[in-house]
Tab-separated table of C-alpha atoms in Angstrom:
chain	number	residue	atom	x	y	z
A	1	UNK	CA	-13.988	132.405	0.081
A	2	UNK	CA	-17.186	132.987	-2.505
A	3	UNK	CA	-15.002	135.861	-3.677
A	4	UNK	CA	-12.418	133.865	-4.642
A	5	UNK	CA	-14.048	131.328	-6.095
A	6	UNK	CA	-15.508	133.915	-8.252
A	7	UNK	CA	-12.205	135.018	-9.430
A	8	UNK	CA	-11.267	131.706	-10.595
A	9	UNK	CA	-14.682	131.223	-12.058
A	10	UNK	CA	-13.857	134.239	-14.289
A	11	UNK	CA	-10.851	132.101	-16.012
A	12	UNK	CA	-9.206	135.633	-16.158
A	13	UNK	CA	-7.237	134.732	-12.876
A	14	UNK	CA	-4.967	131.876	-12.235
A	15	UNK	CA	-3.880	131.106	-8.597
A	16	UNK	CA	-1.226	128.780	-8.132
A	17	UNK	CA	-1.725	125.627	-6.307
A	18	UNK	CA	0.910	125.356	-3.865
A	19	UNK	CA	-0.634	128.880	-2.382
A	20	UNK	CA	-4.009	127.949	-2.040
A	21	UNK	CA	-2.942	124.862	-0.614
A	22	UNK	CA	-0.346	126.803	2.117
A	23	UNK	CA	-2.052	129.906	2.609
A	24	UNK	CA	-3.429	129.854	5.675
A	25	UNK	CA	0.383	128.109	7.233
A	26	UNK	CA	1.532	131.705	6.560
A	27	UNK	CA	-1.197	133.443	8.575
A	28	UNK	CA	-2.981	134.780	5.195
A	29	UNK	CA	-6.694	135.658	5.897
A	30	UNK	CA	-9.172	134.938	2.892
A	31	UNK	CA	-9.701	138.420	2.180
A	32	UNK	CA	-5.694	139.295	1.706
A	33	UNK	CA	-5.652	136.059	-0.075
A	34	UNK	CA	-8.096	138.007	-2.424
A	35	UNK	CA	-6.076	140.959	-2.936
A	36	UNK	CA	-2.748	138.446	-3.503
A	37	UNK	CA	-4.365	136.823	-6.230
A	38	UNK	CA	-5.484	139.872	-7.818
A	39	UNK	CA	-1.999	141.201	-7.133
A	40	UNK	CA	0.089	138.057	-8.844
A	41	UNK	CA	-2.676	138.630	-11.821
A	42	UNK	CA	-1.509	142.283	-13.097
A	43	UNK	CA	0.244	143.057	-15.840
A	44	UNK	CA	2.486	145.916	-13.582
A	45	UNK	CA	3.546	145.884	-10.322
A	46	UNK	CA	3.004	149.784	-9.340
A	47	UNK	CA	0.787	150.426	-5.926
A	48	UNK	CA	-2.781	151.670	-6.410
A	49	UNK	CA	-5.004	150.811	-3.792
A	50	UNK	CA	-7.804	153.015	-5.509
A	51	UNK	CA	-7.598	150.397	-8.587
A	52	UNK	CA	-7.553	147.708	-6.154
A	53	UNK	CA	-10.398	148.921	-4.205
A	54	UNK	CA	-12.975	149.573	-7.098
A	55	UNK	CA	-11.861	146.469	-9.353
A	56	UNK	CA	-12.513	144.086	-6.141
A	57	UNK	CA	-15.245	145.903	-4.621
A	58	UNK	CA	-13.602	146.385	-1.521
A	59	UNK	CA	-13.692	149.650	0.950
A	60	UNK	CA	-10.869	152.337	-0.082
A	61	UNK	CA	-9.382	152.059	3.919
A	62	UNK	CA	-10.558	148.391	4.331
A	63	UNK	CA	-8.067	147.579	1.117
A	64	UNK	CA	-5.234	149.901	2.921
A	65	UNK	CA	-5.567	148.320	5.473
A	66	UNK	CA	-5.057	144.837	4.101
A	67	UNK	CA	-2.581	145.921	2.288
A	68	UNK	CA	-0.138	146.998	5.546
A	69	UNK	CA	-1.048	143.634	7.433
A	70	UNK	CA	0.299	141.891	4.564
A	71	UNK	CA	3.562	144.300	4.764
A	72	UNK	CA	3.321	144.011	8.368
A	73	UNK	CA	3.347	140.053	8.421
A	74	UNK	CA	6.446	139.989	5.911
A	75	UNK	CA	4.208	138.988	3.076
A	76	UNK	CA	4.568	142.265	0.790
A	77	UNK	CA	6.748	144.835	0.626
A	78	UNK	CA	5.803	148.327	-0.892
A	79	UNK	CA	9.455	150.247	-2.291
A	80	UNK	CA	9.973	153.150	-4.512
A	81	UNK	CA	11.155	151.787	-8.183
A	82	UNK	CA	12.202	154.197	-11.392
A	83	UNK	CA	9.598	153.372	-14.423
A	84	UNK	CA	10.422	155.082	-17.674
A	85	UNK	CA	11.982	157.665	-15.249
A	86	UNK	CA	9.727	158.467	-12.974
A	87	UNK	CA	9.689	156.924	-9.253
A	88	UNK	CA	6.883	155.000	-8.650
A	89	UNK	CA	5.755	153.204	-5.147
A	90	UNK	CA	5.415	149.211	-6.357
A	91	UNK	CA	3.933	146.517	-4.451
A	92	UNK	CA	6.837	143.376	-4.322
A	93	UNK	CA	6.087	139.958	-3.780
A	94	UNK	CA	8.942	138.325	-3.413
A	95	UNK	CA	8.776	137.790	0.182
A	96	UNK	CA	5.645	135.871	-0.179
A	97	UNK	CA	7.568	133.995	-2.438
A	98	UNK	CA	10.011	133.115	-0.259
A	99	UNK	CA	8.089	132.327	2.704
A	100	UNK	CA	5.955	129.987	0.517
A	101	UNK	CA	9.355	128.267	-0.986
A	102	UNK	CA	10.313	128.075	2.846
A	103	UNK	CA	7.205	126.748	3.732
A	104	UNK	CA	7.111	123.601	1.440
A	105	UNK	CA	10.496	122.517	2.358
A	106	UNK	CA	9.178	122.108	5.902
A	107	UNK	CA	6.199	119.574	4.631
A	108	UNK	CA	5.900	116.192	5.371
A	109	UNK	CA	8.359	113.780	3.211
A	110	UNK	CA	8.133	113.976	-0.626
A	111	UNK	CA	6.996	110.066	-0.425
A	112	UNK	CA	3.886	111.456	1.596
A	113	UNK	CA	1.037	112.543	-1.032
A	114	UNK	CA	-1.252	115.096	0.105
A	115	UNK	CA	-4.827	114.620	0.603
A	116	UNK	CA	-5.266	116.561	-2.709
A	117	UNK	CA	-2.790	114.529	-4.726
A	118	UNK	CA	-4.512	111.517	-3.262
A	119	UNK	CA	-7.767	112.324	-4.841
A	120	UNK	CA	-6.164	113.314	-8.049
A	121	UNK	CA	-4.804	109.825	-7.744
A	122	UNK	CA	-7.699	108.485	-7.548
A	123	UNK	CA	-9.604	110.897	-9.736
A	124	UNK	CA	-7.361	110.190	-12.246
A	125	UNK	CA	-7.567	114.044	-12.914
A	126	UNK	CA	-7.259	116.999	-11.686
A	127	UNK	CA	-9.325	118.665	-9.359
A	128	UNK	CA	-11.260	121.572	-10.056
A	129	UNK	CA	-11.257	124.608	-7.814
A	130	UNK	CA	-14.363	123.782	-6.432
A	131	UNK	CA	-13.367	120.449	-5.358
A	132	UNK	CA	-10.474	122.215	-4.171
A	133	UNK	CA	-12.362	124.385	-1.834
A	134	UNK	CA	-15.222	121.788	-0.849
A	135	UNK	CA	-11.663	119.722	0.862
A	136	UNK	CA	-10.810	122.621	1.966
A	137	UNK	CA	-14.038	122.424	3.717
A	138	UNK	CA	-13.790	119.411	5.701
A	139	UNK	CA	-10.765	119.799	6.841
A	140	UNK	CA	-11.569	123.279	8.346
A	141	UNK	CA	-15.110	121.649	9.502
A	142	UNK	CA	-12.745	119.293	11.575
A	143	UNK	CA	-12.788	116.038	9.766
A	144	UNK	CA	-9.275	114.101	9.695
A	145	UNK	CA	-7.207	113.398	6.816
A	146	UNK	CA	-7.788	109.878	7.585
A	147	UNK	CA	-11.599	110.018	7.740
A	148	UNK	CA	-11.510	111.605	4.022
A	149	UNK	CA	-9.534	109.232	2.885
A	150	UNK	CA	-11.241	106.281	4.260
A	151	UNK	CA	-14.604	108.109	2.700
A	152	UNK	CA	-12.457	108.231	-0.794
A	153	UNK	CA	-11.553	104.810	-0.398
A	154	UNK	CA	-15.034	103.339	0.316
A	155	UNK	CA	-16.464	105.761	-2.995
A	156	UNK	CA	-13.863	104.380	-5.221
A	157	UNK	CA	-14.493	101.036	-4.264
A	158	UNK	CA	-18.435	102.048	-4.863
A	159	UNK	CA	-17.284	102.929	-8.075
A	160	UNK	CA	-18.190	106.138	-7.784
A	161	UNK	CA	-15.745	109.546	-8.361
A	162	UNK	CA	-17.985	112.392	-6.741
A	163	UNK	CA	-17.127	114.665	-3.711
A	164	UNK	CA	-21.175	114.938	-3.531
A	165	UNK	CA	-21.319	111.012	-3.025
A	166	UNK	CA	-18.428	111.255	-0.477
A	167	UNK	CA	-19.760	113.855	1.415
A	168	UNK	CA	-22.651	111.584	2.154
A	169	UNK	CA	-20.463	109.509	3.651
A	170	UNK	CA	-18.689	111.623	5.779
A	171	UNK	CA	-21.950	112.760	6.865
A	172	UNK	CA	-23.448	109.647	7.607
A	173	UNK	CA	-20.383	108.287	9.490
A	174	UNK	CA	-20.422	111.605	11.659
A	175	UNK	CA	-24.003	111.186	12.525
A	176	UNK	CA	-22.881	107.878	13.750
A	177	UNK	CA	-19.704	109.324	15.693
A	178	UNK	CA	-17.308	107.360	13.209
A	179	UNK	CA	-13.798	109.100	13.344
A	180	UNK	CA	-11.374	106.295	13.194
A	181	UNK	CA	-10.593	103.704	10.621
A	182	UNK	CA	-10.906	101.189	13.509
A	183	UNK	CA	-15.099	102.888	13.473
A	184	UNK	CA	-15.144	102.426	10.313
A	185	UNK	CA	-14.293	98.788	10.362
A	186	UNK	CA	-16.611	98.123	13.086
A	187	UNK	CA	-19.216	99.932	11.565
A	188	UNK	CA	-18.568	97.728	8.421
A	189	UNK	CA	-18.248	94.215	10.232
A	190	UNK	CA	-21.628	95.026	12.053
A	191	UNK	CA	-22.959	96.230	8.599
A	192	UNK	CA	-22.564	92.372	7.575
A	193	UNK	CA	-23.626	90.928	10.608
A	194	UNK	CA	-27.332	92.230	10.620
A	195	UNK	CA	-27.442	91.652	6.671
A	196	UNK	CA	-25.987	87.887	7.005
A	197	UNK	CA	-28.959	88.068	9.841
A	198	UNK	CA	-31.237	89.169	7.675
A	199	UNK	CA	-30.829	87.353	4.763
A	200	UNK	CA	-30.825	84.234	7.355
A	201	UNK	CA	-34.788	85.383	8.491
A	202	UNK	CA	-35.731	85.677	4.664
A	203	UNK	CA	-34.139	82.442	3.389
A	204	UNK	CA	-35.798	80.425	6.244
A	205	UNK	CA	-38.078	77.764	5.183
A	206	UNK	CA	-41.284	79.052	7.294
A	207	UNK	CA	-43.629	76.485	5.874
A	208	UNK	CA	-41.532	73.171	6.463
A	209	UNK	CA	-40.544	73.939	10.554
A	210	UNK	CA	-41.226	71.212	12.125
A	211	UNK	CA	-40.742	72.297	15.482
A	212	UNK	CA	-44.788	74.214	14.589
């Protein structure tokens, strides 16, 4: 993923968001999604695995081999195409196209954001790849939708608009075993309890008990 991070870093390559978002729905690995994105960024279509190999720093037979498990999984399709009359082998993308048009029609409703427009929301921006991938890495670490949110929710009401400050959260509530929004709420009510308790011990009149 540090790969493609880079590539975005470079500004030189644009990757769209609805396939970083779906990739991995279509059985994509993070190194093919490397080689797509450098794909859907070339001026030409026409098949060169050397060129792909020494511009991504990738193994000659590791990048043919990517290459046919994308063909293989219905993702690309290598055909022979005429170019200022001479037949060339091309790399097509349509299918991914296709699959990834199919694959958005099968989401949840349209009246259900995703966690990503959520934060955007909430941002009131848009996220930055990074922030992108640092999701990304919750939800593959194995923290619910619902636990992110509620983590968003509590830094917003903070005041506070950083995935750094979040993250704290989400830590801290997994040290504690918090997974629900019914933890969370517990966690909360006996939050207030011991500081209503506290406060209680420091407002008490120590001098003037008469029961001493």
């Amino acid at each position: 993923m540090n790969q493609i991070v880079e590539l975005l870093k470079s500004k030189n390559y644009q990757l769209s968001k609805e396939l970083l978002f779906n990739y991995k729905k279509l059985n994509i690995s993070e190194q093919e999604l490397i080689i797509i994105i450098y794909l859907d960024n070339q001026q030409d279509n026409i098949y060169n695995p050397k060129k792909i190999s020494d511009d991504l720093n990738i193994e000659f037979n590791s990048t043919l081999e990517f290459i046919n498990k994308l063909c293989e999984k219905g993702i690309l399709k290598l055909e022979m195409e005429k170019i200022n009359n001479v037949r060339n082998e091309v790399i097509s993308m349509d299918l991914l196209y296709e699959k990834l048009a199919f694959s958005l029609t099968q989401d949840s409703p349209k009246d259900e954001s995703n966690i990503y427009d959520i934060f955007e929301t909430e941002f009131g921006r848009t996220l930055s790849p990074m922030e992108f991938e640092i999701i990304n890495g919750w939800l593959n670490i194995g923290y619910s939708e619902e636990l992110i949110k509620m983590a968003l929710k509590e830094a917003t009401y903070n005041g506070v608009s950083n995935l750094r400050y979040i993250d704290k959260i989400i830590y801290e509530w997994d040290k504690k075993g918090i997974k629900t929004k019914e933890d969370v709420e517990k966690n909360r009510k006996s939050f207030k309890n011991n500081s209503s308790k506290n406060k209680e011990l420091f407002d008490y009149d120590w001098l003037n008990d008469t029961d001493n």
